[in-house]
mmCIF file of C-alpha atoms and ligand atoms in Angstrom:
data_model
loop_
_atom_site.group_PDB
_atom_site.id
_atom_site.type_symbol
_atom_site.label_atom_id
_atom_site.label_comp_id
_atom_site.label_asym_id
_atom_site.label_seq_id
_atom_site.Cartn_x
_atom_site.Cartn_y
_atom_site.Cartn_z
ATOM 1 C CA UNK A 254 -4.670 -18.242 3.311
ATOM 2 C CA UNK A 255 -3.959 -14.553 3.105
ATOM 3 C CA UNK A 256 -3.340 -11.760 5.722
ATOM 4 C CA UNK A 257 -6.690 -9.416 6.237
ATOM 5 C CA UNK A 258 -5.967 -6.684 3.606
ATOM 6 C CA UNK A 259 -7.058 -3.593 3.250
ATOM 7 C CA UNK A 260 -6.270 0.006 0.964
ATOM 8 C CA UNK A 261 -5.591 3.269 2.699
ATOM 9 C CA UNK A 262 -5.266 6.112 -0.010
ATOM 10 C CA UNK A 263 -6.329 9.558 0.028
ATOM 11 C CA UNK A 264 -7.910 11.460 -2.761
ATOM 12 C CA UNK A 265 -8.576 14.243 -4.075
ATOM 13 C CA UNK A 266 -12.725 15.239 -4.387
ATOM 14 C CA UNK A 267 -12.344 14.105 -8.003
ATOM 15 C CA UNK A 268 -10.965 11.236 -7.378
ATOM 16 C CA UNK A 269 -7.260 11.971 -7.705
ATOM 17 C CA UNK A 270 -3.927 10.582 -5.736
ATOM 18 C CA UNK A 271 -1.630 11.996 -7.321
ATOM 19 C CA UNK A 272 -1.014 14.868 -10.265
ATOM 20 C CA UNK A 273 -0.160 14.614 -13.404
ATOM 21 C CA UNK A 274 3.420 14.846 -12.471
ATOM 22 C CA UNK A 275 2.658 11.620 -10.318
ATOM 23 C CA UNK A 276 4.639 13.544 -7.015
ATOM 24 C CA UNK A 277 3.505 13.162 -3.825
ATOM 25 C CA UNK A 278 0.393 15.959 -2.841
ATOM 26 C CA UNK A 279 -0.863 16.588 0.429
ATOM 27 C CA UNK A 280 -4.481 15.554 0.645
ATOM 28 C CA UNK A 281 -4.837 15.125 3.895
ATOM 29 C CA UNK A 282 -4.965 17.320 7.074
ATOM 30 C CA UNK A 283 -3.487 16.764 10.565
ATOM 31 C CA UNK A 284 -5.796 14.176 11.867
ATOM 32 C CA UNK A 285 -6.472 12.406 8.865
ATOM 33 C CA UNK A 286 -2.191 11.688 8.848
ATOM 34 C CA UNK A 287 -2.339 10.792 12.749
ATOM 35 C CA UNK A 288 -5.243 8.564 12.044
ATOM 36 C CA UNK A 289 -2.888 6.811 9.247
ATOM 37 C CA UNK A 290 0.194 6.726 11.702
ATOM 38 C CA UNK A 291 -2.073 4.991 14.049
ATOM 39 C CA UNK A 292 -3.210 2.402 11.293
ATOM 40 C CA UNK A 293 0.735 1.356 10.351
ATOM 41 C CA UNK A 294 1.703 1.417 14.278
ATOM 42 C CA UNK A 295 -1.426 -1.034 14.444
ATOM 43 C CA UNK A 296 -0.984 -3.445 11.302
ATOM 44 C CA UNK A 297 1.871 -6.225 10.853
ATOM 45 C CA UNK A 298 2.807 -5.300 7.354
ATOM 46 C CA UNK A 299 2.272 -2.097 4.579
ATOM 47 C CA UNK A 300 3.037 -2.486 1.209
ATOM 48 C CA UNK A 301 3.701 -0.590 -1.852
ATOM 49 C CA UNK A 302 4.588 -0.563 -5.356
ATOM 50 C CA UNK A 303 7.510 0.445 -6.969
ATOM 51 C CA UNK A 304 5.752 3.235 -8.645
ATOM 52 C CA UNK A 305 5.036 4.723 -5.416
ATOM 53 C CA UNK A 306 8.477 4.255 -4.180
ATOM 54 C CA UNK A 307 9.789 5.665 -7.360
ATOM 55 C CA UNK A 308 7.695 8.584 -7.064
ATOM 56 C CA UNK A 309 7.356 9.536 -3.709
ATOM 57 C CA UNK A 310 10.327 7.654 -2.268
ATOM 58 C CA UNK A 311 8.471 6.900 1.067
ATOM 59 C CA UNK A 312 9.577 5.569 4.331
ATOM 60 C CA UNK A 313 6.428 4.194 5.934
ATOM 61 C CA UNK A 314 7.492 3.859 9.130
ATOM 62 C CA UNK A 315 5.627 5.235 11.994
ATOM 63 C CA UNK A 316 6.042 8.554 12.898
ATOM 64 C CA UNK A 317 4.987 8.233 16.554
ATOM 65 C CA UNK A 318 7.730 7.899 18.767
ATOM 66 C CA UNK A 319 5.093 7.023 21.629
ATOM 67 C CA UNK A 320 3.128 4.526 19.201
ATOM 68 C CA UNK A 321 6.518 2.861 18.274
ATOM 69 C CA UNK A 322 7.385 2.570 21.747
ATOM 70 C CA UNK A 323 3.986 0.857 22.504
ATOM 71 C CA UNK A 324 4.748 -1.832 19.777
ATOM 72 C CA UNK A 325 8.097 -2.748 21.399
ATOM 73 C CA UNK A 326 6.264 -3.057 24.970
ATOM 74 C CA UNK A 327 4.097 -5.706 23.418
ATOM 75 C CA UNK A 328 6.899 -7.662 22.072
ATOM 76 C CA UNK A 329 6.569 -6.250 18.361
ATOM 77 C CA UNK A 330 9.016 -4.743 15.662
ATOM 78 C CA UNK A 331 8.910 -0.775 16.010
ATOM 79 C CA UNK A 332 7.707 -0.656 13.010
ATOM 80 C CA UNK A 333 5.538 -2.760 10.613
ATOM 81 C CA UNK A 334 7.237 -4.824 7.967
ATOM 82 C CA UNK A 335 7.789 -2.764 4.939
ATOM 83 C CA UNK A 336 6.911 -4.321 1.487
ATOM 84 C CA UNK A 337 7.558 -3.535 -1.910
ATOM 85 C CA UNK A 338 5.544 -5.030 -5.005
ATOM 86 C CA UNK A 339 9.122 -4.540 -7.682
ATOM 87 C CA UNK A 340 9.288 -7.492 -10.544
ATOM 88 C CA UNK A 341 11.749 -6.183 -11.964
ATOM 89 C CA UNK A 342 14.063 -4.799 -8.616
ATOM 90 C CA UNK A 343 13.860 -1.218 -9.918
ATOM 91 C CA UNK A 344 13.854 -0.092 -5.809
ATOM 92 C CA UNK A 345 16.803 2.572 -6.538
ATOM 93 C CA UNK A 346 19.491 1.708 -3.582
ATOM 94 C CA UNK A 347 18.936 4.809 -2.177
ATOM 95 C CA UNK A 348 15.350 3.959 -1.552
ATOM 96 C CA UNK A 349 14.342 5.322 1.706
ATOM 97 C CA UNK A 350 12.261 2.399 2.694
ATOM 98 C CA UNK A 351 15.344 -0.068 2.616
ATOM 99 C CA UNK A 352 16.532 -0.758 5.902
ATOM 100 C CA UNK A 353 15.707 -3.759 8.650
ATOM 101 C CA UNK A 354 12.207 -4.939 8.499
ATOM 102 C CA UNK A 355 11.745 -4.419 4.818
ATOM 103 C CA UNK A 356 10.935 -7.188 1.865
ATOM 104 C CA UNK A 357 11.438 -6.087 -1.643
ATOM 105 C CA UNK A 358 9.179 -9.220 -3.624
ATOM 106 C CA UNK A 359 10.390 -8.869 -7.040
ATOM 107 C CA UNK A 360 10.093 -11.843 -10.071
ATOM 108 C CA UNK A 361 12.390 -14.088 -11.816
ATOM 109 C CA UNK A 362 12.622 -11.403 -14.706
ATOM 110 C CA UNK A 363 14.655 -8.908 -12.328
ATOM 111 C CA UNK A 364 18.299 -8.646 -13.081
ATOM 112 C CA UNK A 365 20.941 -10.479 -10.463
ATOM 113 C CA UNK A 366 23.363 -8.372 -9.982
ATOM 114 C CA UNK A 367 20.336 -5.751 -9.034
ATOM 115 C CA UNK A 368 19.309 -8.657 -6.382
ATOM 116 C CA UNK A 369 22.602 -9.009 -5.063
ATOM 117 C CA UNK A 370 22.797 -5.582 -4.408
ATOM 118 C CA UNK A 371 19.340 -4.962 -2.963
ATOM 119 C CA UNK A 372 19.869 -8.307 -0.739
ATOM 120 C CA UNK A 373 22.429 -6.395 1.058
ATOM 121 C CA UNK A 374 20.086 -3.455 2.108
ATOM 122 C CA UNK A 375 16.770 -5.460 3.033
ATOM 123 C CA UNK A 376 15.426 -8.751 2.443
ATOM 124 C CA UNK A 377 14.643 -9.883 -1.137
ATOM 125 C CA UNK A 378 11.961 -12.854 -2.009
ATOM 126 C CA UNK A 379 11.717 -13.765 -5.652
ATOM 127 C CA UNK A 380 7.537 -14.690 -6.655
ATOM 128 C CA UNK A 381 6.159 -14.804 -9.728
ATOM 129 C CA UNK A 382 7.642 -14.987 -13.265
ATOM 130 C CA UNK A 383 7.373 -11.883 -15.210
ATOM 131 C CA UNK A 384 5.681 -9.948 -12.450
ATOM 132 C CA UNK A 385 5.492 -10.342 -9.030
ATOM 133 C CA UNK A 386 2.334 -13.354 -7.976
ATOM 134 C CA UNK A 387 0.606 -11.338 -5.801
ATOM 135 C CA UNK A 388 -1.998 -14.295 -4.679
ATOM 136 C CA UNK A 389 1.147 -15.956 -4.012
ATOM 137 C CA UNK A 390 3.045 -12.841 -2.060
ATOM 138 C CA UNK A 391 0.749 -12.925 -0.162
ATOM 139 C CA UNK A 392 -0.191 -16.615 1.370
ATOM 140 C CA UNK A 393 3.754 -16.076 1.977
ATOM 141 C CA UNK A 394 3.422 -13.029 4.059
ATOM 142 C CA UNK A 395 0.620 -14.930 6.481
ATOM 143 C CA UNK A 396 3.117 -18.144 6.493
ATOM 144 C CA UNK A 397 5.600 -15.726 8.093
ATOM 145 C CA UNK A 398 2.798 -14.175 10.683
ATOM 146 C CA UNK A 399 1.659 -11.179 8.904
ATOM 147 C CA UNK A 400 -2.033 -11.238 9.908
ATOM 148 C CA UNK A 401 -2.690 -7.576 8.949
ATOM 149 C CA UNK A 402 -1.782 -5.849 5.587
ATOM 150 C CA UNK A 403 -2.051 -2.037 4.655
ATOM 151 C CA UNK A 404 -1.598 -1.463 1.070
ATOM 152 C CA UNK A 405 -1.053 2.230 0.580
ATOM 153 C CA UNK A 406 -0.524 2.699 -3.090
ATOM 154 C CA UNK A 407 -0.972 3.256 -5.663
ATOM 155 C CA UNK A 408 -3.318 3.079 -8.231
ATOM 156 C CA UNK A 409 -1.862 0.060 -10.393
ATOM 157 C CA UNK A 410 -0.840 -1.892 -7.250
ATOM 158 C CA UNK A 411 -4.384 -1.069 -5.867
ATOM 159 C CA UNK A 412 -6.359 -2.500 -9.058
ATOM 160 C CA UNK A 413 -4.123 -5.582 -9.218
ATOM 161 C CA UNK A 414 -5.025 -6.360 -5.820
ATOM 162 C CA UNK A 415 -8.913 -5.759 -6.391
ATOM 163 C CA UNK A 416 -9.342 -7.453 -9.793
ATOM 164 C CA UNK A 417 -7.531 -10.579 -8.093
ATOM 165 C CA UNK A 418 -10.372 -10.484 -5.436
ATOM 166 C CA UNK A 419 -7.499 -10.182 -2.778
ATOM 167 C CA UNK A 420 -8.783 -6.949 -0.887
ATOM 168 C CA UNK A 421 -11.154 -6.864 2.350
ATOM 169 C CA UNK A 422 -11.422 -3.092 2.748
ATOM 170 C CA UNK A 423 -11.263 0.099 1.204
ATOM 171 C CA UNK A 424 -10.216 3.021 3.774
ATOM 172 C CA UNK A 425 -10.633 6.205 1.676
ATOM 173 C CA UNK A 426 -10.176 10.293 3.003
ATOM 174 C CA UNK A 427 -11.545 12.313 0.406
ATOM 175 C CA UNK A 428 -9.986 15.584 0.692
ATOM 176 C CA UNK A 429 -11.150 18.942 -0.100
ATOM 177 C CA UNK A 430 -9.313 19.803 -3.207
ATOM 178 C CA UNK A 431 -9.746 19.510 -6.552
ATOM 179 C CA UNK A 432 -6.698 17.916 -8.735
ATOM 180 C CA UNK A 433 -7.828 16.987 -12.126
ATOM 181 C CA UNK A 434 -5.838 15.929 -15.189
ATOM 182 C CA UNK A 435 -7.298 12.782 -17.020
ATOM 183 C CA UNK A 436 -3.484 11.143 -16.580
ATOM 184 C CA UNK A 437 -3.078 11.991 -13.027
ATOM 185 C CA UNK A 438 -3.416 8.780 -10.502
ATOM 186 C CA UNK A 439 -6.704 7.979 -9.148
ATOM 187 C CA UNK A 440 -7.401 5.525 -6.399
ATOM 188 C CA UNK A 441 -7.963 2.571 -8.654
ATOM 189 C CA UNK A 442 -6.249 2.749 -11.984
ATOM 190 C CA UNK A 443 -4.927 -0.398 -13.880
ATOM 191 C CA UNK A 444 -6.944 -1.922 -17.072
ATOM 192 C CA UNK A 445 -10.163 -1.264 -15.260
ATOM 193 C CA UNK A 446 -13.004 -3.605 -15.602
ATOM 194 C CA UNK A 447 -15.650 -3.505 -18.442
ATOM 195 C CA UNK A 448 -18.514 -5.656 -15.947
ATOM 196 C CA UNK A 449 -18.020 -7.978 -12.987
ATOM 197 C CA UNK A 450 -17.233 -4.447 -11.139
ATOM 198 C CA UNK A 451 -16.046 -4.847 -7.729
ATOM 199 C CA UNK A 452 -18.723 -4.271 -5.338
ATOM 200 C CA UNK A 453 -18.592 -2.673 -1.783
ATOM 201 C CA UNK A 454 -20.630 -2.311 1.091
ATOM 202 C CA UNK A 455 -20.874 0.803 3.067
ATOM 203 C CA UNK A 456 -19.190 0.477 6.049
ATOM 204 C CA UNK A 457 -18.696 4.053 7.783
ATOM 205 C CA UNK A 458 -18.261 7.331 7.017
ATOM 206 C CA UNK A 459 -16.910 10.470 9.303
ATOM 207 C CA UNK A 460 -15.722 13.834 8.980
ATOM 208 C CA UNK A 461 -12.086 14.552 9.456
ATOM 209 C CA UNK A 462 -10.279 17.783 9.200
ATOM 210 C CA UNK A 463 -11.690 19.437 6.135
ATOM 211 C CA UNK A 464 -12.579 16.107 4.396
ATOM 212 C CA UNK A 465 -14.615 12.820 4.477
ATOM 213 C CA UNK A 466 -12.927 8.939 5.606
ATOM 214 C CA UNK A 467 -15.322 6.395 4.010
ATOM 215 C CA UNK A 468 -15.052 3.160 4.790
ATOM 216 C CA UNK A 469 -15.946 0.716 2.332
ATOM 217 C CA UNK A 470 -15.839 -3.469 2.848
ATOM 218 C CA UNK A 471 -15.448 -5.630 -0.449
ATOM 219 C CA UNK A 472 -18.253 -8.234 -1.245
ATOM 220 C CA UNK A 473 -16.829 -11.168 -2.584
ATOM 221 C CA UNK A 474 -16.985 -11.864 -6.367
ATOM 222 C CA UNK A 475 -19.511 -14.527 -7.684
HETATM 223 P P1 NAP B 220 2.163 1.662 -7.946
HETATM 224 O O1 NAP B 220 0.780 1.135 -7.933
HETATM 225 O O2 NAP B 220 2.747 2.159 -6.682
HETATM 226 O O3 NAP B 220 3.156 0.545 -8.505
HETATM 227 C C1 NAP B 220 2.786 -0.133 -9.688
HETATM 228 C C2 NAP B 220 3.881 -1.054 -10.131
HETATM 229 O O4 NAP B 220 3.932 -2.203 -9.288
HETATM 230 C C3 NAP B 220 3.649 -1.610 -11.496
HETATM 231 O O5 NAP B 220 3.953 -0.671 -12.502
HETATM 232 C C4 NAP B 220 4.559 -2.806 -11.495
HETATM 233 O O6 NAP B 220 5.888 -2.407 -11.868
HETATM 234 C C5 NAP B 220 4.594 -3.217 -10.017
HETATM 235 N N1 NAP B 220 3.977 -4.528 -9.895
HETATM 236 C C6 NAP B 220 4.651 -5.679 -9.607
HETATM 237 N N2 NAP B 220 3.855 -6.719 -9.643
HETATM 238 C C7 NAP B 220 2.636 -6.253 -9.956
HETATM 239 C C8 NAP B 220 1.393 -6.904 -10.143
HETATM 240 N N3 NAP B 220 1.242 -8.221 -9.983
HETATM 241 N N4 NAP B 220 0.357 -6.152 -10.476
HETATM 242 C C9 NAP B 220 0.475 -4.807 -10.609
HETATM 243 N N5 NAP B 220 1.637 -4.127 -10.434
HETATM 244 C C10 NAP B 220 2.709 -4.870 -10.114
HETATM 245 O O7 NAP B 220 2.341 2.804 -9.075
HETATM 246 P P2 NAP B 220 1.365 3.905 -9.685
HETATM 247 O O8 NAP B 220 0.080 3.332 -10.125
HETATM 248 O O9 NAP B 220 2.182 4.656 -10.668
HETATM 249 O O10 NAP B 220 1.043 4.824 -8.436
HETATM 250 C C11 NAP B 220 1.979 5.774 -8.004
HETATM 251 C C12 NAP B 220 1.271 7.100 -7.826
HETATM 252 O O11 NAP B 220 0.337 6.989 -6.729
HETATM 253 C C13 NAP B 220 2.203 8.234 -7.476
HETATM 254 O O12 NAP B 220 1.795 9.392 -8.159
HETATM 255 C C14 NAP B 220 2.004 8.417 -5.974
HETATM 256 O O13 NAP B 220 2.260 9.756 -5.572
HETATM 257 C C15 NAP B 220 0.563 8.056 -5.824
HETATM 258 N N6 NAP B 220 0.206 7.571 -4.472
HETATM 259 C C16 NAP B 220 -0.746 8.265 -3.787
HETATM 260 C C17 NAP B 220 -1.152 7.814 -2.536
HETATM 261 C C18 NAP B 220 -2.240 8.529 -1.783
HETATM 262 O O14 NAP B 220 -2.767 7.985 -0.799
HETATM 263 N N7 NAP B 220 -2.640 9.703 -2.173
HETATM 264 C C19 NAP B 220 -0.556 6.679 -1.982
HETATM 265 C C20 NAP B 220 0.421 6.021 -2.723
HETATM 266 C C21 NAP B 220 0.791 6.479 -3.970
HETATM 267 P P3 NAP B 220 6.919 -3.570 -12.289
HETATM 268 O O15 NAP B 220 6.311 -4.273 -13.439
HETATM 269 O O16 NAP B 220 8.164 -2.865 -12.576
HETATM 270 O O17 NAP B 220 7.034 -4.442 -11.101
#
């Protein structure tokens, strides 16, 4: 049993997340970021990994003072619970996304006195050996009522979570630049696969701002 999962990412037209100096760009336009507040103020968890946090240092809450104020009238945490895919607890203690409502899942490999001092800043579940079990991550994360997961980056996190056959949907804006650089981040990245490609089915597709939101569901793998 697993939470319904699905990516958010935007890209560039060719493909790209990121640049080659792996910062956060701006992809998106206005709506296209409402439309993402909207998903988090809607889902019961997001998740990262720590390359993400490491390079863009995010907060993911929701921006929306009216849309967290709706989840508290129905009973809800402001915002969504906050998780970050780290086996070996390199979330710097800075981090901006530590705080209540967050879970760093790290492995057995990460260093204790790094634990003990994350533990005080969020929550801190140990899964997996050398890196973190996502299968396992995330039959926790439904045990604990987390019916709805966001992943929103990035591109090694995102092919993990594919290749293991543990993603429903693809949500992806395709904005209207153009990024290049054969090292900078696109939205799947990882080993890759040689055959037994991951196949999708066409869900929707609209125009938003100066870009394109496709919408892609993930046929299971024979
Ligand atoms: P990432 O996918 O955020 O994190 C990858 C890291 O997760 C791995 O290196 C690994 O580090 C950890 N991890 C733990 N368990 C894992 C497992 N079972 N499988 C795979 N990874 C596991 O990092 P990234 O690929 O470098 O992506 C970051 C880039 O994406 C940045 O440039 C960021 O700006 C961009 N980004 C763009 C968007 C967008 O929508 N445009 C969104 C998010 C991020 P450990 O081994 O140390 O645990």
């Amino acid at each position: 049993m697993r939470p319904f999962v699905f990516i958010n990412s935007a890209m560039s037209a060719d493909g790209k997340i990121s640049t080659i100096s792996r910062k956060q760009v701006r992809i998106s336009g206005r709506d296209d970021l409402k439309r993402v507040d909207a998903l988090r103020a809607h889902v019961d968890g997001v998740m990262v990994g720590i390359g993400t946090i490491l390079s863009d240092d995010p907060k993911l809450t929701v921006k929306s003072d009216a849309l967290r104020r709706a989840r508290s009238d129905q009973g809800r945490t402001e915002n969504p619970l906050r998780v970050v895919v780290d086996s070996g607890a390199r979330t710097p203690l800075t981090a901006s996304v530590l705080g209540a409502n967050t879970l760093i899942a790290v492995s057995q490999k990460a260093p204790t006195l790094k634990l003990r001092q994350l533990m005080k800043k969020a929550e801190v579940l140990v899964v997996g050996e050398q890196e973190v079990d996502l299968t396992a991550l995330l039959s926790k994360l439904k045990y604990r009522g987390i019916d709805s997961l966001m992943v929103e980056g990035g591109a090694t996190l995102n092919f993990a979570l594919l290749r293991l056959g543990l993603v429903d949907e693809i949500n992806a804006y395709v904005g209207n630049i153009v990024i290049g650089g054969s090292k900078a981040p696109t939205l799947v990245d990882g080993d890759g696969l040689t055959s037994n490609f991951v196949k999708l089915d066409l869900k929707e597709f609209c125009r938003i701002d100066e870009g394109l939101l496709v919408k892609w569901r993930v046929k299971d793998r024979p």
